[in-house]
PDB file of C-alpha atoms in Angstrom:
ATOM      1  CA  UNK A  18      32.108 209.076  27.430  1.00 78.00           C
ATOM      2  CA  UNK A  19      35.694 208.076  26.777  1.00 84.00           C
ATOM      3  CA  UNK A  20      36.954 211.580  28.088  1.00 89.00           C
ATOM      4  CA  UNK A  21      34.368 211.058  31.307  1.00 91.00           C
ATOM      5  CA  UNK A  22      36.651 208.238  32.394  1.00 92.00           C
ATOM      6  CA  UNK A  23      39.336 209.860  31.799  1.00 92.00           C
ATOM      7  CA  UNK A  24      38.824 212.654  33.894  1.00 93.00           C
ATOM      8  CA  UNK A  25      37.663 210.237  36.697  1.00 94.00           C
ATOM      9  CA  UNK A  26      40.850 208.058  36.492  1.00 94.00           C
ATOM     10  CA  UNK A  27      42.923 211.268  36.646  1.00 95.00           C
ATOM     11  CA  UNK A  28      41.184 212.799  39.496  1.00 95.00           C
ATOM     12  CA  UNK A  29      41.436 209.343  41.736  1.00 96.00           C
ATOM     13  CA  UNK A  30      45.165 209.275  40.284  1.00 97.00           C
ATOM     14  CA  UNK A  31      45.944 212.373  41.715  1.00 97.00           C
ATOM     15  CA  UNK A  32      43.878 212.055  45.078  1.00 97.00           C
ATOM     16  CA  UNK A  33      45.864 208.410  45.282  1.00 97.00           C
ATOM     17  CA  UNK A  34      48.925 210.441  44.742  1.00 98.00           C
ATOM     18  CA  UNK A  35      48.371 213.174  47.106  1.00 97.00           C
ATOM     19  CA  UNK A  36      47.573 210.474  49.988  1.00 98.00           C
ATOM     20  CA  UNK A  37      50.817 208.560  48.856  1.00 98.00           C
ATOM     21  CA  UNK A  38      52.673 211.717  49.347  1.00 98.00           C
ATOM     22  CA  UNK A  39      51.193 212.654  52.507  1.00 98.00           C
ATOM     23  CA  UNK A  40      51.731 209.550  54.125  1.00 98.00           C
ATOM     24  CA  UNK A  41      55.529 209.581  52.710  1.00 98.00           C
ATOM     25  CA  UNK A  42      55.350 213.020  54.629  1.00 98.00           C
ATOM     26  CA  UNK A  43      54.321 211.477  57.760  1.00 98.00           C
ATOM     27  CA  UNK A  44      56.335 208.543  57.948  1.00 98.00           C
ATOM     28  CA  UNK A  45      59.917 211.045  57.212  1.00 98.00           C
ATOM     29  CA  UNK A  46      58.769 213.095  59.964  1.00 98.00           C
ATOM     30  CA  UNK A  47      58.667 210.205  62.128  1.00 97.00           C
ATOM     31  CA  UNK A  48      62.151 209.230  61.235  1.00 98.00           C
ATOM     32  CA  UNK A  49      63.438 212.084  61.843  1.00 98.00           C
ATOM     33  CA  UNK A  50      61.812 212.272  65.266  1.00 97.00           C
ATOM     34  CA  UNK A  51      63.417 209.179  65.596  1.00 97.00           C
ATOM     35  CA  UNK A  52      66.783 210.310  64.497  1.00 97.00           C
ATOM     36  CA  UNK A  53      66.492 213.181  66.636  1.00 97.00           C
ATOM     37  CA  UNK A  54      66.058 211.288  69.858  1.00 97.00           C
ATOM     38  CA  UNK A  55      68.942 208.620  69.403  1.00 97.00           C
ATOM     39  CA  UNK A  56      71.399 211.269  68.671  1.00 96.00           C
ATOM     40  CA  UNK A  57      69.859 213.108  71.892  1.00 96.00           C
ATOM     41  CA  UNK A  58      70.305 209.868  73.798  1.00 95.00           C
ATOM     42  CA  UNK A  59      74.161 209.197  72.071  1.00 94.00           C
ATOM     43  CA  UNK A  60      75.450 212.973  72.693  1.00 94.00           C
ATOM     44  CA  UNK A  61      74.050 212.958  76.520  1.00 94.00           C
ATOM     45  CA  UNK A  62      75.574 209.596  76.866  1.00 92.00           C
ATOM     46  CA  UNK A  63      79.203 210.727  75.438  1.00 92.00           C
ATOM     47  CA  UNK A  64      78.816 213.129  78.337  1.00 93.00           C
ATOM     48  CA  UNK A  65      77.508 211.191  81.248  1.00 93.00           C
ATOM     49  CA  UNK A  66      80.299 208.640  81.163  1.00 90.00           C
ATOM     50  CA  UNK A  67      82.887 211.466  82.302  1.00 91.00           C
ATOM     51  CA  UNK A  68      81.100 213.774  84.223  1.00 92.00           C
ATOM     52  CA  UNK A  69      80.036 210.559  86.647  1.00 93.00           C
ATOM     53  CA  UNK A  70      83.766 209.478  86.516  1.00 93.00           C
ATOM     54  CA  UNK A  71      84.123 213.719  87.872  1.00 93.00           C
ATOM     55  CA  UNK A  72      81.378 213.404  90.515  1.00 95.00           C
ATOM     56  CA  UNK A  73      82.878 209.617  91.437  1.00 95.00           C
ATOM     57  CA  UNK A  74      86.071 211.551  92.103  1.00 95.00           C
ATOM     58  CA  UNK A  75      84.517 214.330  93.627  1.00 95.00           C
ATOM     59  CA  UNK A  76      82.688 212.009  96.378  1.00 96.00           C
ATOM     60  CA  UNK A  77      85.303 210.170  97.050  1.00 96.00           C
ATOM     61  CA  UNK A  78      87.738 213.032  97.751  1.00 96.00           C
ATOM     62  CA  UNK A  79      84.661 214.113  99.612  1.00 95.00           C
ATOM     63  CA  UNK A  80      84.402 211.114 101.913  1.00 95.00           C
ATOM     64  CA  UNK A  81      88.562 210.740 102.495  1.00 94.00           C
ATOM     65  CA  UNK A  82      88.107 214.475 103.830  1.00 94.00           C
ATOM     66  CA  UNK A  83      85.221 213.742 106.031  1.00 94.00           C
ATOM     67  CA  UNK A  84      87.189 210.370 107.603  1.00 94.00           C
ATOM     68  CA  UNK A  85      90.450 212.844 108.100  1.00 93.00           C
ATOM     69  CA  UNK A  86      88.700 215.212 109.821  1.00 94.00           C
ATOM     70  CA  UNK A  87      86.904 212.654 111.989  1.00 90.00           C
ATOM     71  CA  UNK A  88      90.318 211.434 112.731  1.00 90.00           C
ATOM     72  CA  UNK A  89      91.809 214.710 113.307  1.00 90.00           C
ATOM     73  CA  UNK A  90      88.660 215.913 115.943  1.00 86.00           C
ATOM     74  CA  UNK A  91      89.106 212.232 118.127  1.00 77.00           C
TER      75      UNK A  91
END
């Protein structure tokens, strides 16, 4: 009888255990998913910040070109 309950208690042990480690599992893949987004968002925003400061100058050099030449056709 004794070695009945054992056996039961060690079986729901290890089926507790193997949820526990499933959900640990779950929750570091989320984490990481996590992880892996914010650096995403932190390396494309390291980036943005000068290549709008390029296209800034690029339009504007664009514009100061487009009001010469409508100065040099009047």
């Amino acid at each position: 009888m004794t070695n009945e309950i054992y056996n039961a208690a060690a079986s729901a042990l290890t089926i507790a255990a193997g949820i526990m480690l499933l959900a640990a599992l779950s929750k570091a893949r989320e984490l990481y998913d996590d992880y892996t987004e914010w650096a995403t968002l932190r390396r494309r925003a390291k980036y943005r910040a000068p290549a709008y400061t390029d296209m800034e100058q690029r339009w504007t050099q664009h514009q100061n070109r487009e009001q010469l030449w409508k100065a040099v056709n009047r």
